[in-house]
mmCIF file of C-alpha atoms in Angstrom:
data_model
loop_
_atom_site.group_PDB
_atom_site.id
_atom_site.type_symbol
_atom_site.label_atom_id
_atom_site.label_comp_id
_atom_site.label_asym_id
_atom_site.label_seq_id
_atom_site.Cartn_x
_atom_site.Cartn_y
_atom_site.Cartn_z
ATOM 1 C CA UNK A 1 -118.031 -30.425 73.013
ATOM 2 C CA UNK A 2 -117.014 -27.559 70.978
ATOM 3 C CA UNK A 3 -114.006 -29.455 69.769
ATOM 4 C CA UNK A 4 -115.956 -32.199 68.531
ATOM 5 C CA UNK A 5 -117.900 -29.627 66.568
ATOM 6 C CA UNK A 6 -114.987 -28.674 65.556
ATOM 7 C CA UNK A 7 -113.425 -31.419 63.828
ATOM 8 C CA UNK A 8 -117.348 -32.080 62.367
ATOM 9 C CA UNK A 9 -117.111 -28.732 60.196
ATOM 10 C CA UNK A 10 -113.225 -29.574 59.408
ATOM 11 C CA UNK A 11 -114.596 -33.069 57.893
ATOM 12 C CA UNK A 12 -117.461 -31.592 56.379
ATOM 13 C CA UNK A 13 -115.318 -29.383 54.737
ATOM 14 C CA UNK A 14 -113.235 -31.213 53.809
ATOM 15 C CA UNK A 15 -116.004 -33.400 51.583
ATOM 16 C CA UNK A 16 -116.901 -30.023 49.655
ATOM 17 C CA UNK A 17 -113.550 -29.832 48.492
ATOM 18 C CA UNK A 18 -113.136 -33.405 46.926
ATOM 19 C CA UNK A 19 -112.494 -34.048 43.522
ATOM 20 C CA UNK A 20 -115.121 -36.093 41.189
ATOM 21 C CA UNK A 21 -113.881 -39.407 40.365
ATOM 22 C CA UNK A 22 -113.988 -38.482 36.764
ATOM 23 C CA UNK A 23 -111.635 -35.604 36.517
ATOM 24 C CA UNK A 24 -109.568 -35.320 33.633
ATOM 25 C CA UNK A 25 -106.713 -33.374 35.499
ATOM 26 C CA UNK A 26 -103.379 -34.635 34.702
ATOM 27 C CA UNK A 27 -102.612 -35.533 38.368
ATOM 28 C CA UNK A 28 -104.672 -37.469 40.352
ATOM 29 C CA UNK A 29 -105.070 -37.428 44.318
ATOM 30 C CA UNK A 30 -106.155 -39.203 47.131
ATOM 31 C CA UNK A 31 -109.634 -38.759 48.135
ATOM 32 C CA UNK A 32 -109.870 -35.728 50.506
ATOM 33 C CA UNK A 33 -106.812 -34.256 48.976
ATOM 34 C CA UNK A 34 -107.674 -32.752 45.334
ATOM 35 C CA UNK A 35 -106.052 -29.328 44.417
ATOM 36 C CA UNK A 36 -107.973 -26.218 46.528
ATOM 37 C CA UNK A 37 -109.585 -23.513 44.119
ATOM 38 C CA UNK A 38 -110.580 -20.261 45.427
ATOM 39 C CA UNK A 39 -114.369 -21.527 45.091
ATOM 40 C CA UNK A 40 -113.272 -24.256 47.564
ATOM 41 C CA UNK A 41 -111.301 -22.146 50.250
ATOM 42 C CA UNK A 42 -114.620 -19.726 50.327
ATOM 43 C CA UNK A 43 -116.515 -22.451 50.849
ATOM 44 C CA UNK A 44 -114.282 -23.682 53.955
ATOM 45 C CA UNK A 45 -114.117 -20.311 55.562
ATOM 46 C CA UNK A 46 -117.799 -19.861 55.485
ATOM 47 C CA UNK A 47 -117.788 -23.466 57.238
ATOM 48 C CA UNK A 48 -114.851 -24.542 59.451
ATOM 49 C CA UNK A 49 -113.245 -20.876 59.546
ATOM 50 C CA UNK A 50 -109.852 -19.451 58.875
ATOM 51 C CA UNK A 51 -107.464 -21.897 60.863
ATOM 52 C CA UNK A 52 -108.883 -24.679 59.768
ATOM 53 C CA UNK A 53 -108.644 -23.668 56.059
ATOM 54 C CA UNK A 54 -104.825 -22.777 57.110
ATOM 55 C CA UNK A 55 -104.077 -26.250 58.033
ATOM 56 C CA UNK A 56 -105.658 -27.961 55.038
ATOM 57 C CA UNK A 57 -104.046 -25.892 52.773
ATOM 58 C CA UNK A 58 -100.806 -27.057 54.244
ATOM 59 C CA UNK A 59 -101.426 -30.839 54.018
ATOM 60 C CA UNK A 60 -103.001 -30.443 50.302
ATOM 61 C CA UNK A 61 -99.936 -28.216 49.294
ATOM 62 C CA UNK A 62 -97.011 -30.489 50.330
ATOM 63 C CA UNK A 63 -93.518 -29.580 50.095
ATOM 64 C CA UNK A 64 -92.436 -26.296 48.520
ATOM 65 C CA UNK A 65 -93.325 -22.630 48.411
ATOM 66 C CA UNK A 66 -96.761 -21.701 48.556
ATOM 67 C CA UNK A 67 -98.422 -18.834 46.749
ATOM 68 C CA UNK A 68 -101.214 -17.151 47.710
ATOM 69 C CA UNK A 69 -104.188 -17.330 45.682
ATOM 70 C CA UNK A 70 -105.035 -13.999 43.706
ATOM 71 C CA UNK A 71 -108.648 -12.943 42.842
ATOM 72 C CA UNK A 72 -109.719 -13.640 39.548
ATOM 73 C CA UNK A 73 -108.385 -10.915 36.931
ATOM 74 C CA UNK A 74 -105.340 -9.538 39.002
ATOM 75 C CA UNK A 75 -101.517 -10.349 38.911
ATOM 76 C CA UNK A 76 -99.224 -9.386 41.285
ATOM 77 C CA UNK A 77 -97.265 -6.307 40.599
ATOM 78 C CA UNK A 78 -93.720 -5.047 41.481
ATOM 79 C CA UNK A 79 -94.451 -1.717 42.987
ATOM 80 C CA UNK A 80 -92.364 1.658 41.297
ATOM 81 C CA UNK A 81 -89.717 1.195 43.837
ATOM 82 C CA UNK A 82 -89.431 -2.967 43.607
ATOM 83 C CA UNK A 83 -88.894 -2.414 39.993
ATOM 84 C CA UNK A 84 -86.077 0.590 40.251
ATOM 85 C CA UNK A 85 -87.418 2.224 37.335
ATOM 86 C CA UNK A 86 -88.560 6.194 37.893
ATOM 87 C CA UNK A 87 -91.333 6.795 36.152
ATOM 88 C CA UNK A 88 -91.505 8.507 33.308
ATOM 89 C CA UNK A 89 -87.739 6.904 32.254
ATOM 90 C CA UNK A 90 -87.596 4.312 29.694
ATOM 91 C CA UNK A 91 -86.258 2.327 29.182
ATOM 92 C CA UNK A 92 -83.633 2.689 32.406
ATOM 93 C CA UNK A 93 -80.969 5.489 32.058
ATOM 94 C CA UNK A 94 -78.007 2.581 32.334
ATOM 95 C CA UNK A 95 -80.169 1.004 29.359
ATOM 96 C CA UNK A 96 -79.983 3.987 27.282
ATOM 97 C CA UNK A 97 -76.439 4.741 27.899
ATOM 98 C CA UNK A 98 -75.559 0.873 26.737
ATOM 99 C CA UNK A 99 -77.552 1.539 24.023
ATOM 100 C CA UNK A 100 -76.074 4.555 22.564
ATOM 101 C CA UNK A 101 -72.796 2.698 23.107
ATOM 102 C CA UNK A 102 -73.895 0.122 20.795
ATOM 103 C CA UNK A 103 -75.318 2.399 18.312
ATOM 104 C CA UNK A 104 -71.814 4.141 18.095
ATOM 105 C CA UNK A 105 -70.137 0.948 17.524
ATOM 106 C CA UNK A 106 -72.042 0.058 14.747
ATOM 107 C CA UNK A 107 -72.208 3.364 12.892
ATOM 108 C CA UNK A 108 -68.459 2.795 13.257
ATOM 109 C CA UNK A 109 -68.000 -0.632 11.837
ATOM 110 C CA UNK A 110 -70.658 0.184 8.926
ATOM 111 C CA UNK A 111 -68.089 2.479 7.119
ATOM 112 C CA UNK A 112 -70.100 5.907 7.451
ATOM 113 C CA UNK A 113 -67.836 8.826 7.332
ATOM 114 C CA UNK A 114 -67.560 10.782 10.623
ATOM 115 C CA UNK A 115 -68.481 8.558 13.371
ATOM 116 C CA UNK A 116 -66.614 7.273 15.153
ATOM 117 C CA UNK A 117 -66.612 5.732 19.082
ATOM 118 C CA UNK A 118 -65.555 7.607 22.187
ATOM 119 C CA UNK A 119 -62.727 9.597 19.327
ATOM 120 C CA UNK A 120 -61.026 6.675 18.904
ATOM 121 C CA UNK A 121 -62.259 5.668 15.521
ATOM 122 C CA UNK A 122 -62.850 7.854 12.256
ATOM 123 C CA UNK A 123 -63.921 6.522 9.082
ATOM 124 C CA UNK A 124 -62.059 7.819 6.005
ATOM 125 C CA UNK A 125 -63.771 10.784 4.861
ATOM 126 C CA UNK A 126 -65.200 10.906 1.142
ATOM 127 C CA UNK A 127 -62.774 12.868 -1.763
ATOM 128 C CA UNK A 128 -64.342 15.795 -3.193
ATOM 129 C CA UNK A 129 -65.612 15.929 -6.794
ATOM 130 C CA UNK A 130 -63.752 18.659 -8.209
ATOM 131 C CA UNK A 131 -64.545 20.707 -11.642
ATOM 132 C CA UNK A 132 -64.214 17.997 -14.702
ATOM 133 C CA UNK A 133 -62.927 19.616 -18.699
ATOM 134 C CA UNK A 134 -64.516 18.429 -21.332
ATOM 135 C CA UNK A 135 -63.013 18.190 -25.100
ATOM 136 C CA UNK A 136 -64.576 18.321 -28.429
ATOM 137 C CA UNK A 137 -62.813 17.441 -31.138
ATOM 138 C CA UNK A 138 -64.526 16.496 -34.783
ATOM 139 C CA UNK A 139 -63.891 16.577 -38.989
ATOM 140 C CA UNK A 140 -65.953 15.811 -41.862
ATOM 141 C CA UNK A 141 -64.718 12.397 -43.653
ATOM 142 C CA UNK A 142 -67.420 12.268 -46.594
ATOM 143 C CA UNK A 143 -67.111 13.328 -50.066
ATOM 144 C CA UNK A 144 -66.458 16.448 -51.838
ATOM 145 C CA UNK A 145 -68.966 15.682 -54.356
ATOM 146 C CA UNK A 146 -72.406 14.100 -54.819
ATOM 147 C CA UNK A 147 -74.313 12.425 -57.577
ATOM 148 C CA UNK A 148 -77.701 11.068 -57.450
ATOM 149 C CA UNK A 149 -76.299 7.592 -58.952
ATOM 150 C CA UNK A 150 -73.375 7.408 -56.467
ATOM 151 C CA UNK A 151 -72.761 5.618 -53.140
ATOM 152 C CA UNK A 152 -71.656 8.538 -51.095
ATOM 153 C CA UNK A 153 -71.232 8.381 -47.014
ATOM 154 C CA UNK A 154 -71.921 12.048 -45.834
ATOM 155 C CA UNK A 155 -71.200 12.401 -42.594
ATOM 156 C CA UNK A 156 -68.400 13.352 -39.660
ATOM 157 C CA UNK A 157 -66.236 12.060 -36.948
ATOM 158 C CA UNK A 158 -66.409 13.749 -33.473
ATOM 159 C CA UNK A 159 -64.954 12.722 -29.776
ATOM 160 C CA UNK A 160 -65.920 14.111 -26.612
ATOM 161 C CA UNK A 161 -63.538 13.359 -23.742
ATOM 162 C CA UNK A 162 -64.474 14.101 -20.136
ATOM 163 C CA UNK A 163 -61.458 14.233 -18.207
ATOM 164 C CA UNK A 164 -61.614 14.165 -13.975
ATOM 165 C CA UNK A 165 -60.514 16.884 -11.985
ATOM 166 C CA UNK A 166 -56.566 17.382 -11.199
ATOM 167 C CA UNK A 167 -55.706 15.083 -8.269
ATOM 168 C CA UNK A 168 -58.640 13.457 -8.036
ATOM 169 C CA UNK A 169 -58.298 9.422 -7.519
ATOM 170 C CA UNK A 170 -61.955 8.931 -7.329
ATOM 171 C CA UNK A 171 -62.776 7.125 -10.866
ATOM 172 C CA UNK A 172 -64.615 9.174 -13.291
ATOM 173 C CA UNK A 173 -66.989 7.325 -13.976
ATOM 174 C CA UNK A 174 -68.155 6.810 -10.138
ATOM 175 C CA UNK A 175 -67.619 11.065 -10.323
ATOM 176 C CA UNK A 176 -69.734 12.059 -12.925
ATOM 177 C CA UNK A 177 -72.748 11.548 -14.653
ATOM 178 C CA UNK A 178 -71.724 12.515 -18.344
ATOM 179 C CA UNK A 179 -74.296 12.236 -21.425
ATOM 180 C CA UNK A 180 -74.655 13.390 -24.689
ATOM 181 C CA UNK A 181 -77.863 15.070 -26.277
ATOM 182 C CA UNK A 182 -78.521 15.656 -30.179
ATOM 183 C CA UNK A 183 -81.323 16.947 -32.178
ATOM 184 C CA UNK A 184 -81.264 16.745 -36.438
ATOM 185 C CA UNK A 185 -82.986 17.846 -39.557
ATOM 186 C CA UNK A 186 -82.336 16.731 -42.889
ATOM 187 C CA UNK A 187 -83.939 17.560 -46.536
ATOM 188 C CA UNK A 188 -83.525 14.844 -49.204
ATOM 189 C CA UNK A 189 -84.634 13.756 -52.334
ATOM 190 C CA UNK A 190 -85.947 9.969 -52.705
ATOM 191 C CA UNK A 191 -86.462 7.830 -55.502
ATOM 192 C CA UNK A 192 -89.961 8.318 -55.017
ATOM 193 C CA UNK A 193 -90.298 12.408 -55.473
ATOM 194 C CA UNK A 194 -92.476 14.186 -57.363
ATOM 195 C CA UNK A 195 -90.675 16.555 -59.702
ATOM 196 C CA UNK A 196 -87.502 15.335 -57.566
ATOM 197 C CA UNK A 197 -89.056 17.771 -54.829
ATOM 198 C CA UNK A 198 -87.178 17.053 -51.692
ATOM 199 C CA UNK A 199 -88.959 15.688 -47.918
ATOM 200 C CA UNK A 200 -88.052 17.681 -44.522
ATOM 201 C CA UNK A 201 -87.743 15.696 -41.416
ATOM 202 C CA UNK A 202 -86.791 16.745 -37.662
ATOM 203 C CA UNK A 203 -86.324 15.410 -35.065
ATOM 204 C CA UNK A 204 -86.608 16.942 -30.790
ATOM 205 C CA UNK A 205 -83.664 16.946 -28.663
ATOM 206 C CA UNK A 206 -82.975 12.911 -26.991
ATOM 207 C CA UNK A 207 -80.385 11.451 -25.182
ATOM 208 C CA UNK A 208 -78.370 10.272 -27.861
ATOM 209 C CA UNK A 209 -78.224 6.569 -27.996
ATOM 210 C CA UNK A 210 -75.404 4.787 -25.634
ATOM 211 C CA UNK A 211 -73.730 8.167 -24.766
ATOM 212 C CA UNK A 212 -74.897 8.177 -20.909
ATOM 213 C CA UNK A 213 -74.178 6.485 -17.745
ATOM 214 C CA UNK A 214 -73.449 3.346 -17.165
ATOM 215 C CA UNK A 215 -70.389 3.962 -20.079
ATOM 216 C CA UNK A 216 -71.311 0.040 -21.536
ATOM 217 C CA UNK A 217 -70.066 -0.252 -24.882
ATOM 218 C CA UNK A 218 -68.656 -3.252 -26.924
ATOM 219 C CA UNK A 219 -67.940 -1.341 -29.823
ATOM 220 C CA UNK A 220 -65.484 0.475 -28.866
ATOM 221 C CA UNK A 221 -68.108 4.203 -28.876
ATOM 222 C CA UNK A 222 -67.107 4.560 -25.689
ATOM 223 C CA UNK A 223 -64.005 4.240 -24.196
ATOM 224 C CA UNK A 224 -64.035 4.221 -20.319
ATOM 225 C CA UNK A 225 -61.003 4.933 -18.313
ATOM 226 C CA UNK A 226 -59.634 5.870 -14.884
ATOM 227 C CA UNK A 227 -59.197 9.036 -15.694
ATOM 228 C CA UNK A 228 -61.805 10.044 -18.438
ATOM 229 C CA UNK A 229 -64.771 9.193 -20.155
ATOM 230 C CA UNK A 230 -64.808 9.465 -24.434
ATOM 231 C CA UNK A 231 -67.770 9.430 -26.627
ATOM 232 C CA UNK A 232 -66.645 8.209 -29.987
ATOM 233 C CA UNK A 233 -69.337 9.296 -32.802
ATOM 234 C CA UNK A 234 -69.504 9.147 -36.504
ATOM 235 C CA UNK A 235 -72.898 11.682 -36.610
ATOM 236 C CA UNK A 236 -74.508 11.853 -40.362
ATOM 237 C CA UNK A 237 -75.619 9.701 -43.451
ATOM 238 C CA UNK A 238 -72.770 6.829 -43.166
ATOM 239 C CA UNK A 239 -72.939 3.059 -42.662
ATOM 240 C CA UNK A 240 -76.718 1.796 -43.304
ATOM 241 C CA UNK A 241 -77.586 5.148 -43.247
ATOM 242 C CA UNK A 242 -75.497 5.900 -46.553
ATOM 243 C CA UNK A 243 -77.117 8.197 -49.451
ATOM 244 C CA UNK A 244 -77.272 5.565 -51.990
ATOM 245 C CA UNK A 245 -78.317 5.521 -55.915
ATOM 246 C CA UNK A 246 -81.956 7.446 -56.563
ATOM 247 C CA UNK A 247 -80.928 9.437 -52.985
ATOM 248 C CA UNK A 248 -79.794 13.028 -52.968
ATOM 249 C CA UNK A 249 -78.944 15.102 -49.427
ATOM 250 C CA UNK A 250 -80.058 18.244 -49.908
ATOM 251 C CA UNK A 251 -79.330 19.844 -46.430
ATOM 252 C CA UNK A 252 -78.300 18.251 -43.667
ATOM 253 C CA UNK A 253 -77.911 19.850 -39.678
ATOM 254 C CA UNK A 254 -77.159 18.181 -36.364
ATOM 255 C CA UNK A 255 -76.510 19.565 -33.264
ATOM 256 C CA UNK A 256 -74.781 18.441 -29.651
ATOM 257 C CA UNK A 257 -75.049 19.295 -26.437
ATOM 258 C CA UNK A 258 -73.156 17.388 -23.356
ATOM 259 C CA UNK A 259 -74.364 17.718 -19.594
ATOM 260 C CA UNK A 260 -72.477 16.865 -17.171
ATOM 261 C CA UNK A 261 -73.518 16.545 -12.683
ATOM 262 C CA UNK A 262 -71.699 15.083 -9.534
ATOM 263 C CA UNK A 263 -72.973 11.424 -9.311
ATOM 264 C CA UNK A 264 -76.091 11.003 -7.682
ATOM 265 C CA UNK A 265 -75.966 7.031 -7.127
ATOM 266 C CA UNK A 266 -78.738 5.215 -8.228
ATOM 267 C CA UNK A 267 -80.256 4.694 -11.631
ATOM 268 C CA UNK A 268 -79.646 7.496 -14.117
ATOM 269 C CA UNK A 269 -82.068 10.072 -14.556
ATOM 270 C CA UNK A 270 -82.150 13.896 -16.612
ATOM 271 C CA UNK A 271 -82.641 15.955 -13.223
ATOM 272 C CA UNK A 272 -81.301 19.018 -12.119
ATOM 273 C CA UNK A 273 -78.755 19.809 -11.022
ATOM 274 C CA UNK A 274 -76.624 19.749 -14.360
ATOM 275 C CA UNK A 275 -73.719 21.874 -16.092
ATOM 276 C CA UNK A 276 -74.425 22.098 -20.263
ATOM 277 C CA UNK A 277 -72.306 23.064 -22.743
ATOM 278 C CA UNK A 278 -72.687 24.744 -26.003
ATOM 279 C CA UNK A 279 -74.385 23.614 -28.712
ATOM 280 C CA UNK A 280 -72.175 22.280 -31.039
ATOM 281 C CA UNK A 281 -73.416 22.269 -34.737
ATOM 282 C CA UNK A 282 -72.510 20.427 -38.207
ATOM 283 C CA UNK A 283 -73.972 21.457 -41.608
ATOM 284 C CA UNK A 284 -74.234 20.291 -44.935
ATOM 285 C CA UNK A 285 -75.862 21.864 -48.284
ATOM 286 C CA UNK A 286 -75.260 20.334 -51.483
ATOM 287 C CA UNK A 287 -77.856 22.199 -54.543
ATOM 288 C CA UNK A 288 -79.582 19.553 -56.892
ATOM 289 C CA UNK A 289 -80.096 20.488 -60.556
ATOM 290 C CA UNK A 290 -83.947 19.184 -61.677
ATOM 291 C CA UNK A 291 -82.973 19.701 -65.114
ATOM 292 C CA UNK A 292 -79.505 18.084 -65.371
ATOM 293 C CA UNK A 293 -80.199 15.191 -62.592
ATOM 294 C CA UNK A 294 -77.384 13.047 -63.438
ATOM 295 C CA UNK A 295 -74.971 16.067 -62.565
ATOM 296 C CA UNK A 296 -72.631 16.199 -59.300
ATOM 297 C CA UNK A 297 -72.433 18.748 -56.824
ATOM 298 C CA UNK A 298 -70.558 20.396 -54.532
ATOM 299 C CA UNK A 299 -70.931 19.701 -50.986
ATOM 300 C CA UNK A 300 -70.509 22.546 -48.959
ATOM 301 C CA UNK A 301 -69.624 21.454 -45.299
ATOM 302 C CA UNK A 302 -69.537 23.374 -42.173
ATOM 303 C CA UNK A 303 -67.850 21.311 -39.162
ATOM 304 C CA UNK A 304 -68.516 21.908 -35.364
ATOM 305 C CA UNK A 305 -64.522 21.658 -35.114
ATOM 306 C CA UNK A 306 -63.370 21.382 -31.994
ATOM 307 C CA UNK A 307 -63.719 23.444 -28.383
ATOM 308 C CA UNK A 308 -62.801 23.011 -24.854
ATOM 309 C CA UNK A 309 -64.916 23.845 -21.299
ATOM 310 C CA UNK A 310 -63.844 24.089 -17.988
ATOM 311 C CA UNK A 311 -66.852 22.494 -16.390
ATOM 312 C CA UNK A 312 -68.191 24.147 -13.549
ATOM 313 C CA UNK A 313 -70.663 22.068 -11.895
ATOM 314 C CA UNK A 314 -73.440 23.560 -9.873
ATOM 315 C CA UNK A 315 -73.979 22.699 -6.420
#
């Protein structure tokens, strides 16, 4: 008798556990044999008990493994000792000693000087930038004379010549950041004057023209070599900028400065640190007559000339 009842609850169970017709699951099953959810398993405890939910789980399941089912929300976890990680070390020491391996053997194999891996490596170490000299040299090439009908070119020729340190192979350029500075004031007399009074201008110290990094010129201004860097410049009124016929140059003063720094890399830029050298000045006077304006004059010329610096760069 109680067997009978027995096999009732297994049956009746087994009808609350039956698929609709018109699931949409990808698999379909034989009737009495759908997938069990936890929903369904609760329900066949409360009704044909433990064993029987056992056995029916077995026939449903087929072949394979079978995994329990979890309650809703949970996973199952590895506990701290299934895992073999202590706590509070991550990742794993053996991790972190692979890792550092690694991160040797790429410093290595990047080129940076000093690493190296385990000793048996050791990038070439970068040369010093040692103490550069610089060399002015310079001349006045205009006339001795000037009239206010003429076609004079006033002005001077002047090289500065950056040479690298003794023994250095590093190129000079790649060594130094070398550029020239010049302020100027001039008073002249245009065809335009009243009473042939004469017109100041000035101008603040700039960066003069292409005389800075990156040592580009076509022109031949600057010649860049191994060894050195020149600045080729013909400073004063010469060229286009030639006193021509109504013009007079009453005065005329420039003066140059060079700075000179250990490369930074990079675009160029005016910052600090820098060495500077003197100033290095060129003047020229030349006294217009009002009354006898067709007259020459003298042109009285005082050239820079030339000098020499040991450069001694800061740190």
């Amino acid at each position: 008798m109680r067997v009978r009842e027995g096999r009732e609850r297994v049956e009746a169970a087994g009808h609350l556990i039956r698929p609709p017709e018109d699931s949409a699951r990808e698999h379909r099953f034989a009737p009495g044999h759908g997938p069990m959810t936890p929903a369904h398993a609760i329900a066949l405890q409360r009704t044909a008990g433990n064993a029987a939910v056992s056995r029916m789980v077995g026939e449903i399941g087929g072949a394979g493994p079978k995994i329990p089912w979890a309650a809703p929300g949970t996973r199952s976890k590895r506990t701290q000792d299934e895992s073999g990680v202590e706590r509070g070390d991550s990742p794993p020491r053996q991790q972190q000693r692979v890792e550092k391996d690694q991160q040797a053997t790429r410093a290595t194999r990047s080129g940076k000087a000093g690493t190296s891996v385990k000793g048996k490596e050791k990038a070439e170490e970068t040369e010093e930038i040692g103490n550069p000299t610089l060399q002015f040299t310079s001349r006045y090439v205009g006339p001795g004379k000037q009239s206010l009908a003429g076609n004079q070119e006033i002005g001077f020729e002047q090289e500065a010549t950056l040479r690298r340190a003794d023994g250095m192979t590093t190129r000079a350029e790649d060594a130094y950041d070398f550029w020239q500075e010049v302020t100027d004031e001039n008073r002249q007399i245009a065809p335009d004057a009243v009473n042939y009074r004469p017109k100041k201008s000035k101008r603040p110290w700039v960066v003069d023209g292409p005389f800075r990094p990156s040592y580009n010129s076509d022109d031949g201004t600057i010649v860049n070599e191994a060894d050195r860097i020149s600045f080729n410049d013909s400073p004063g009124f010469s060229g286009n900028m030639r006193m021509t016929n109504g013009y007079w140059l009453c005065s005329y003063e420039v003066r140059f400065r060079w700075k000179v720094r250990r490369k930074l890399g990079g675009r160029f830029t005016k910052s600090e640190p820098f060495w500077t050298s003197d100033e290095m000045v060129h003047r020229v006077e030349s006294v217009f007559d009002p009354q006898n304006p067709d007259a020459s004059a003298q042109i009285t010329v005082n050239s820079a000339g030339n000098h020499t610096w040991n450069v001694e760069l800061p740190n």
